[in-house]
Amino acid sequence: MTAGYDVAVVGAGIVGLAHALAARRRGKSVIVLERDAQPLGASIRNFGFVTVSGQQAGACWHHARRARDIWAEVAEAAGIEVLQRGLVVAARRPEAEAVVDAFLATDMGTECRRLTRAEALEMNPALTPSGVTAALYSPHELRVESRTALPALIAWLRDGLGVDFRFGCAVSRVAAPEVETSLGVIHAETVIVCPGDDGTTLFADRIAAREVSRCKLHMLRLRPGASLPLTTPVMSDLGLARYHGYADLPEAAALKARLDREQPAQRANGVHLICVQSADGSLVVGDSHHYGDEVTPFQPAHVDRLILDEFDAVLACRDYRIEERWLGTYAVSPQGWTFTDAPDDATRIVMVTAGCGASTAFSIGEQTLAELYGTKAA
């Protein structure tokens, strides 16, 4: 297979698809090369929760705001249902309320507001009264179903925008303008490698220099025994102590100290609560965080129990069964939440090294293409 394109994107996760979209919006011919028969990584294993509030202050937060706007455009064009909008973060302790107040005083708190317990319960009746003393409401978020949104996005890019795709196509070497694959050689003016959490197949030395490893997380799908309308995604105190936009505030120190005393097992396993609802009424609930170079396939039951303990404390849902369990993975680095590397003028490596790929990728794709082809889009 020998073909010529303006841009070849390696990887069909959300970061790769975001770069394909940005390139097509500039009028570039694009091919996406994916080694699996369909995307199987972090992009379909997550909550589908495009999160703005709580992202790290600065570039991450700004990318999330822009990416959320692009998600809204793309979802409408590609026929992807936006299942939920907004976010309620239920505060359970005075120290958590202090973090909410501090966040609202920052620029990132724009358009967000504090809710009383009564207001939180009115907005989201799925909350349990004992699980909320006050709450943060953010209007910025949107939520899609990852496992169906990614295939719909791919179909729209292919059929609507003319992006070529080759699935089951492993890339063994990139030396622009040549890309050597299991299906033959592709020629492309520019190559953008979006490897997800794979740090060994392509440019292993350059990725290793960024100290990239992996994070493993637990996810569950619950089936409530009775109807439980979840009007917004829900988070809680544990999230206020983990998400950088909250946790980096000075006021978060007291909350972290109290959580370390009262919920040491959750803290040791990186547990915090995110709960979102699917169109069929089921709930996607997570998650935990365990770090290392190797991600084992095993899912200890006690970690799931730690997640469900927080769910039980915050949501008014006592009768449910677990329908699915799965593991997610994503790349992490102590050097920052994302990086773009340039092995040469025609090649870029783009990785999101934190759990915010779905929330930032569309904006990062625009930035990469602007750096390659200039700030003015076609």
Short mmCIF file of C-alpha atoms in Angstrom, two decimals:
data_model
loop_
_atom_site.label_atom_id
_atom_site.label_comp_id
_atom_site.label_asym_id
_atom_site.label_seq_id
_atom_site.Cartn_x
_atom_site.Cartn_y
_atom_site.Cartn_z
CA MET A 1 0.00 0.00 0.00
CA THR A 2 1.57 3.24 -1.15
CA ALA A 3 -0.40 6.45 -0.86
CA GLY A 4 0.24 10.12 -0.33
CA TYR A 5 -1.38 12.45 2.22
CA ASP A 6 -0.75 15.81 3.74
CA VAL A 7 -1.09 14.40 7.27
CA ALA A 8 -0.84 10.88 8.68
CA VAL A 9 -2.10 10.40 12.23
CA VAL A 10 -0.95 7.34 14.15
CA GLY A 11 -3.58 6.30 16.69
CA ALA A 12 -7.39 6.48 16.58
CA GLY A 13 -8.00 7.39 20.20
CA ILE A 14 -9.53 10.76 20.98
CA VAL A 15 -6.16 12.56 20.71
CA GLY A 16 -5.55 11.12 17.25
CA LEU A 17 -9.10 11.85 16.10
CA ALA A 18 -8.82 15.41 17.39
CA HIS A 19 -5.73 15.96 15.26
CA ALA A 20 -7.44 14.43 12.24
CA LEU A 21 -10.34 16.86 12.69
CA ALA A 22 -8.04 19.86 13.09
CA ALA A 23 -6.12 18.88 9.95
CA ARG A 24 -9.26 18.42 7.85
CA ARG A 25 -10.58 21.79 9.02
CA ARG A 26 -7.42 23.22 7.47
CA GLY A 27 -8.15 21.48 4.18
CA LYS A 28 -5.45 18.83 4.59
CA SER A 29 -5.80 15.30 3.25
CA VAL A 30 -5.63 12.96 6.25
CA ILE A 31 -5.19 9.28 6.99
CA VAL A 32 -5.51 7.74 10.46
CA LEU A 33 -3.60 4.52 11.15
CA GLU A 34 -4.76 2.30 14.03
CA ARG A 35 -3.24 -1.06 14.96
CA ASP A 36 -6.44 -2.48 16.48
CA ALA A 37 -9.68 -3.24 14.67
CA GLN A 38 -11.30 -0.39 16.63
CA PRO A 39 -10.26 1.99 19.41
CA LEU A 40 -9.80 -0.07 22.59
CA GLY A 41 -7.84 2.21 24.91
CA ALA A 42 -8.61 4.98 27.36
CA SER A 43 -10.88 6.81 24.92
CA ILE A 44 -13.65 4.19 25.15
CA ARG A 45 -13.02 3.06 28.74
CA ASN A 46 -13.65 6.40 30.41
CA PHE A 47 -16.78 8.21 31.61
CA GLY A 48 -17.28 10.20 28.41
CA PHE A 49 -17.29 13.13 30.80
CA VAL A 50 -15.85 16.29 29.25
CA THR A 51 -14.78 18.11 32.40
CA VAL A 52 -13.90 21.79 32.65
CA SER A 53 -14.28 22.76 36.32
CA GLY A 54 -11.58 21.11 38.37
CA GLN A 55 -8.99 20.93 35.60
CA GLN A 56 -5.58 22.29 36.51
CA ALA A 57 -5.40 26.07 36.41
CA GLY A 58 -3.76 27.57 33.36
CA ALA A 59 -3.32 25.79 30.04
CA CYS A 60 -5.25 22.64 31.01
CA TRP A 61 -8.34 24.59 32.05
CA HIS A 62 -8.20 26.79 28.93
CA HIS A 63 -7.81 23.74 26.68
CA ALA A 64 -10.78 22.08 28.42
CA ARG A 65 -13.03 25.10 27.83
CA ARG A 66 -12.15 25.19 24.14
CA ALA A 67 -12.40 21.40 23.75
CA ARG A 68 -15.84 21.41 25.37
CA ASP A 69 -17.04 23.90 22.73
CA ILE A 70 -15.66 21.72 19.94
CA TRP A 71 -17.29 18.64 21.49
CA ALA A 72 -20.64 20.45 21.36
CA GLU A 73 -20.15 21.23 17.66
CA VAL A 74 -18.94 17.74 16.78
CA ALA A 75 -21.66 15.97 18.76
CA GLU A 76 -24.37 17.78 16.83
CA ALA A 77 -22.70 17.19 13.47
CA ALA A 78 -21.89 13.53 14.11
CA GLY A 79 -25.20 12.61 15.74
CA ILE A 80 -23.61 11.93 19.13
CA GLU A 81 -26.12 12.33 21.95
CA VAL A 82 -25.11 14.61 24.81
CA LEU A 83 -26.61 12.66 27.69
CA GLN A 84 -25.91 15.07 30.55
CA ARG A 85 -24.73 18.63 31.04
CA GLY A 86 -23.22 20.36 34.03
CA LEU A 87 -21.72 18.99 37.25
CA VAL A 88 -22.66 18.87 40.92
CA VAL A 89 -19.83 18.37 43.40
CA ALA A 90 -21.40 17.36 46.70
CA ALA A 91 -19.51 18.71 49.72
CA ARG A 92 -19.81 16.50 52.80
CA ARG A 93 -17.55 18.37 55.25
CA PRO A 94 -16.91 21.99 56.26
CA GLU A 95 -13.39 21.67 54.82
CA ALA A 96 -14.90 20.71 51.46
CA GLU A 97 -17.20 23.71 51.57
CA ALA A 98 -14.14 25.92 52.12
CA VAL A 99 -12.57 24.49 48.95
CA VAL A 100 -15.78 25.19 47.01
CA ASP A 101 -15.78 28.78 48.21
CA ALA A 102 -12.10 29.21 47.34
CA PHE A 103 -12.66 27.79 43.85
CA LEU A 104 -15.56 30.15 43.23
CA ALA A 105 -13.28 33.08 44.06
CA THR A 106 -10.91 32.15 41.21
CA ASP A 107 -11.30 32.94 37.51
CA MET A 108 -12.15 29.28 36.98
CA GLY A 109 -15.28 29.73 39.07
CA THR A 110 -16.89 31.94 36.42
CA GLU A 111 -20.55 30.96 35.88
CA CYS A 112 -20.31 28.35 38.65
CA ARG A 113 -22.16 28.77 41.94
CA ARG A 114 -22.53 27.40 45.42
CA LEU A 115 -25.68 25.45 46.26
CA THR A 116 -27.24 24.92 49.66
CA ARG A 117 -28.19 21.38 50.61
CA ALA A 118 -31.81 22.09 49.66
CA GLU A 119 -30.79 23.57 46.31
CA ALA A 120 -28.49 20.62 45.58
CA LEU A 121 -31.25 18.12 46.35
CA GLU A 122 -33.71 20.05 44.20
CA MET A 123 -31.25 20.19 41.29
CA ASN A 124 -30.24 16.55 41.59
CA PRO A 125 -32.75 14.45 43.55
CA ALA A 126 -30.48 11.41 43.22
CA LEU A 127 -28.31 12.85 46.01
CA THR A 128 -28.90 11.61 49.52
CA PRO A 129 -29.54 14.34 52.15
CA SER A 130 -26.91 12.90 54.47
CA GLY A 131 -24.33 12.98 51.69
CA VAL A 132 -24.35 16.71 51.00
CA THR A 133 -24.07 19.79 53.21
CA ALA A 134 -23.53 22.16 50.28
CA ALA A 135 -22.44 21.76 46.68
CA LEU A 136 -20.62 23.31 43.75
CA TYR A 137 -22.59 23.58 40.54
CA SER A 138 -20.74 23.99 37.25
CA PRO A 139 -22.64 24.51 33.97
CA HIS A 140 -19.64 23.83 31.75
CA GLU A 141 -19.52 20.05 31.44
CA LEU A 142 -21.09 17.65 28.96
CA ARG A 143 -21.22 13.89 28.88
CA VAL A 144 -21.39 11.39 26.01
CA GLU A 145 -21.26 7.58 25.93
CA SER A 146 -17.63 6.86 25.06
CA ARG A 147 -18.06 3.41 23.61
CA THR A 148 -20.59 4.65 21.04
CA ALA A 149 -19.34 8.24 20.66
CA LEU A 150 -15.91 7.20 19.34
CA PRO A 151 -17.29 4.98 16.53
CA ALA A 152 -19.78 7.74 15.62
CA LEU A 153 -16.98 10.29 15.53
CA ILE A 154 -14.91 8.02 13.30
CA ALA A 155 -17.84 7.46 10.93
CA TRP A 156 -18.44 11.22 10.67
CA LEU A 157 -14.78 11.99 10.04
CA ARG A 158 -14.68 9.30 7.35
CA ASP A 159 -18.04 9.79 5.64
CA GLY A 160 -18.62 13.47 6.33
CA LEU A 161 -15.13 14.97 6.17
CA GLY A 162 -13.26 12.51 3.97
CA VAL A 163 -10.66 11.26 6.46
CA ASP A 164 -9.20 7.90 5.43
CA PHE A 165 -8.82 5.20 8.08
CA ARG A 166 -6.76 2.01 8.15
CA PHE A 167 -7.63 -0.25 11.07
CA GLY A 168 -5.57 -3.33 11.86
CA CYS A 169 -2.59 -1.35 10.60
CA ALA A 170 0.45 -1.41 12.88
CA VAL A 171 3.07 1.29 12.38
CA SER A 172 6.63 0.05 12.83
CA ARG A 173 8.67 3.09 11.77
CA VAL A 174 8.14 6.78 11.12
CA ALA A 175 10.66 8.64 8.98
CA ALA A 176 8.64 11.38 7.34
CA PRO A 177 7.59 11.47 4.58
CA GLU A 178 7.53 7.66 4.92
CA VAL A 179 5.48 5.68 7.41
CA GLU A 180 6.18 1.96 7.43
CA THR A 181 3.12 -0.10 8.36
CA SER A 182 2.00 -3.72 8.39
CA LEU A 183 -0.05 -2.91 5.28
CA GLY A 184 2.73 -1.17 3.35
CA VAL A 185 4.31 2.26 3.15
CA ILE A 186 2.31 5.47 3.55
CA HIS A 187 3.71 8.79 2.36
CA ALA A 188 2.71 11.90 4.26
CA GLU A 189 4.06 15.44 4.42
CA THR A 190 3.47 15.50 8.18
CA VAL A 191 3.14 12.65 10.68
CA ILE A 192 1.46 13.07 14.07
CA VAL A 193 1.97 10.17 16.47
CA CYS A 194 -0.68 9.88 19.21
CA PRO A 195 0.29 6.67 21.03
CA GLY A 196 -2.04 6.83 24.02
CA ASP A 197 -0.24 5.04 26.84
CA ASP A 198 2.09 3.05 24.55
CA GLY A 199 5.59 4.30 25.26
CA THR A 200 7.58 1.49 23.62
CA THR A 201 6.47 1.01 20.00
CA LEU A 202 7.46 4.33 18.41
CA PHE A 203 10.02 6.89 19.62
CA ALA A 204 10.53 4.96 22.85
CA ASP A 205 13.65 6.93 23.79
CA ARG A 206 11.93 10.29 23.42
CA ILE A 207 8.90 9.17 25.40
CA ALA A 208 11.11 7.65 28.11
CA ALA A 209 12.82 11.02 28.50
CA ARG A 210 9.43 12.36 29.63
CA GLU A 211 9.26 9.69 32.38
CA VAL A 212 5.98 8.34 31.04
CA SER A 213 4.35 5.48 32.92
CA ARG A 214 0.77 4.28 33.29
CA CYS A 215 -2.22 4.72 35.54
CA LYS A 216 -4.74 1.91 36.00
CA LEU A 217 -8.25 2.66 37.21
CA HIS A 218 -11.38 0.69 38.12
CA MET A 219 -14.74 1.37 36.48
CA LEU A 220 -18.19 -0.10 37.14
CA ARG A 221 -21.64 0.02 35.56
CA LEU A 222 -24.50 -0.20 38.04
CA ARG A 223 -28.13 -0.99 37.33
CA PRO A 224 -30.43 0.72 39.87
CA GLY A 225 -33.36 -1.38 41.05
CA ALA A 226 -35.66 1.61 40.66
CA SER A 227 -35.57 4.69 38.46
CA LEU A 228 -32.89 7.10 39.65
CA PRO A 229 -32.79 10.22 37.45
CA LEU A 230 -29.28 11.66 37.69
CA THR A 231 -29.78 15.15 36.29
CA THR A 232 -26.06 15.95 36.29
CA PRO A 233 -22.83 14.03 36.79
CA VAL A 234 -21.86 13.92 40.47
CA MET A 235 -18.54 14.16 42.31
CA SER A 236 -17.73 14.51 46.02
CA ASP A 237 -15.13 15.53 48.62
CA LEU A 238 -12.60 12.98 47.37
CA GLY A 239 -12.67 14.70 43.97
CA LEU A 240 -12.07 18.08 45.56
CA ALA A 241 -8.88 16.61 47.01
CA ARG A 242 -7.70 15.07 43.69
CA TYR A 243 -8.66 17.33 40.78
CA HIS A 244 -5.90 19.94 40.52
CA GLY A 245 -8.23 22.87 39.96
CA TYR A 246 -9.52 22.32 43.49
CA ALA A 247 -6.75 20.34 45.16
CA ASP A 248 -4.00 22.86 44.35
CA LEU A 249 -5.81 25.60 46.26
CA PRO A 250 -4.32 26.36 49.70
CA GLU A 251 -7.72 25.71 51.28
CA ALA A 252 -7.57 22.08 50.14
CA ALA A 253 -4.82 21.21 52.62
CA ALA A 254 -7.26 20.90 55.53
CA LEU A 255 -9.62 18.74 53.48
CA LYS A 256 -6.80 16.40 52.43
CA ALA A 257 -5.66 16.05 56.04
CA ARG A 258 -9.17 15.15 57.19
CA LEU A 259 -9.69 12.68 54.36
CA ASP A 260 -6.34 11.05 55.17
CA ARG A 261 -7.65 10.47 58.70
CA GLU A 262 -11.22 9.45 57.86
CA GLN A 263 -10.85 7.65 54.51
CA PRO A 264 -7.23 6.46 54.40
CA ALA A 265 -7.98 3.44 52.21
CA GLN A 266 -9.69 5.55 49.56
CA ARG A 267 -6.83 8.02 49.60
CA ALA A 268 -4.19 5.28 49.38
CA ASN A 269 -5.91 3.77 46.34
CA GLY A 270 -6.52 7.09 44.60
CA VAL A 271 -10.29 6.67 44.87
CA HIS A 272 -12.66 9.50 44.16
CA LEU A 273 -16.24 9.52 42.96
CA ILE A 274 -17.54 10.27 39.51
CA CYS A 275 -21.04 9.06 38.72
CA VAL A 276 -22.71 9.61 35.34
CA GLN A 277 -25.85 8.17 33.78
CA SER A 278 -26.35 6.42 30.46
CA ALA A 279 -29.40 6.59 28.21
CA ASP A 280 -30.67 3.24 29.51
CA GLY A 281 -30.69 4.49 33.11
CA SER A 282 -27.57 2.62 34.18
CA LEU A 283 -24.84 4.44 36.06
CA VAL A 284 -21.14 4.52 35.23
CA VAL A 285 -19.22 4.85 38.49
CA GLY A 286 -15.54 5.16 39.35
CA ASP A 287 -12.72 5.38 39.91
CA SER A 288 -9.33 4.50 41.45
CA HIS A 289 -5.72 5.24 40.49
CA HIS A 290 -2.72 2.92 40.66
CA TYR A 291 0.55 3.85 38.98
CA GLY A 292 3.47 1.96 37.45
CA ASP A 293 5.23 0.93 34.26
CA GLU A 294 3.19 -2.27 34.00
CA VAL A 295 -0.59 -2.45 34.24
CA THR A 296 -1.76 -5.82 35.51
CA PRO A 297 -5.11 -7.14 34.25
CA PHE A 298 -6.40 -7.87 37.75
CA GLN A 299 -9.16 -5.88 39.45
CA PRO A 300 -9.16 -6.40 43.25
CA ALA A 301 -12.68 -6.46 44.68
CA HIS A 302 -11.75 -4.39 47.72
CA VAL A 303 -10.92 -1.40 45.49
CA ASP A 304 -14.34 -1.62 43.85
CA ARG A 305 -15.81 -1.68 47.34
CA LEU A 306 -13.98 1.53 48.26
CA ILE A 307 -15.51 3.25 45.23
CA LEU A 308 -18.97 1.93 46.06
CA ASP A 309 -18.65 3.06 49.69
CA GLU A 310 -18.32 6.64 48.48
CA PHE A 311 -21.17 6.11 46.02
CA ASP A 312 -23.37 4.79 48.85
CA ALA A 313 -22.54 7.80 51.01
CA VAL A 314 -23.48 10.39 48.36
CA LEU A 315 -26.20 8.88 46.14
CA ALA A 316 -29.66 7.77 47.20
CA CYS A 317 -29.41 4.39 45.51
CA ARG A 318 -29.38 1.39 47.81
CA ASP A 319 -30.81 -1.22 45.47
CA TYR A 320 -28.48 -1.83 42.55
CA ARG A 321 -26.52 -4.57 40.89
CA ILE A 322 -23.15 -4.44 39.16
CA GLU A 323 -23.58 -5.13 35.45
CA GLU A 324 -20.03 -4.54 34.25
CA ARG A 325 -16.52 -4.03 35.58
CA TRP A 326 -13.55 -2.92 33.53
CA LEU A 327 -10.09 -1.42 33.80
CA GLY A 328 -9.02 1.83 32.24
CA THR A 329 -5.46 2.95 31.61
CA TYR A 330 -3.83 6.20 30.59
CA ALA A 331 -0.36 7.68 30.37
CA VAL A 332 1.06 9.74 33.23
CA SER A 333 4.22 11.77 33.71
CA PRO A 334 5.67 13.76 36.61
CA GLN A 335 6.80 16.34 34.04
CA GLY A 336 3.32 17.61 33.27
CA TRP A 337 -0.14 16.73 32.02
CA THR A 338 0.68 16.81 28.30
CA PHE A 339 3.56 17.21 25.89
CA THR A 340 4.27 17.64 22.20
CA ASP A 341 7.68 16.53 20.95
CA ALA A 342 9.24 17.17 17.55
CA PRO A 343 11.70 14.48 16.40
CA ASP A 344 12.01 16.53 13.19
CA ASP A 345 10.22 19.38 11.43
CA ALA A 346 7.65 17.04 9.85
CA THR A 347 6.90 14.80 12.84
CA ARG A 348 5.14 15.37 16.14
CA ILE A 349 4.53 13.09 19.11
CA VAL A 350 1.49 14.19 21.14
CA MET A 351 0.57 12.63 24.47
CA VAL A 352 -1.84 13.59 27.21
CA THR A 353 -0.12 12.33 30.36
CA ALA A 354 -3.07 12.65 32.74
CA GLY A 355 -6.69 11.59 32.86
CA CYS A 356 -8.00 14.54 30.86
CA GLY A 357 -7.56 13.43 27.25
CA ALA A 358 -11.26 13.47 26.39
CA SER A 359 -11.57 16.89 28.04
CA THR A 360 -8.68 18.59 26.22
CA ALA A 361 -7.80 16.72 23.02
CA PHE A 362 -9.80 18.77 20.52
CA SER A 363 -8.09 21.96 21.66
CA ILE A 364 -4.64 20.34 21.69
CA GLY A 365 -5.24 19.19 18.11
CA GLU A 366 -5.93 22.76 17.04
CA GLN A 367 -2.74 23.92 18.77
CA THR A 368 -0.59 21.26 17.10
CA LEU A 369 -1.87 22.09 13.62
CA ALA A 370 -1.39 25.82 14.26
CA GLU A 371 2.23 25.19 15.22
CA LEU A 372 2.77 23.07 12.10
CA TYR A 373 0.92 25.18 9.52
CA GLY A 374 0.47 28.62 11.05
CA THR A 375 -2.18 30.18 13.20
CA LYS A 376 -4.61 30.95 10.38
CA ALA A 377 -6.84 28.02 9.45
CA ALA A 378 -7.85 27.44 5.83
#
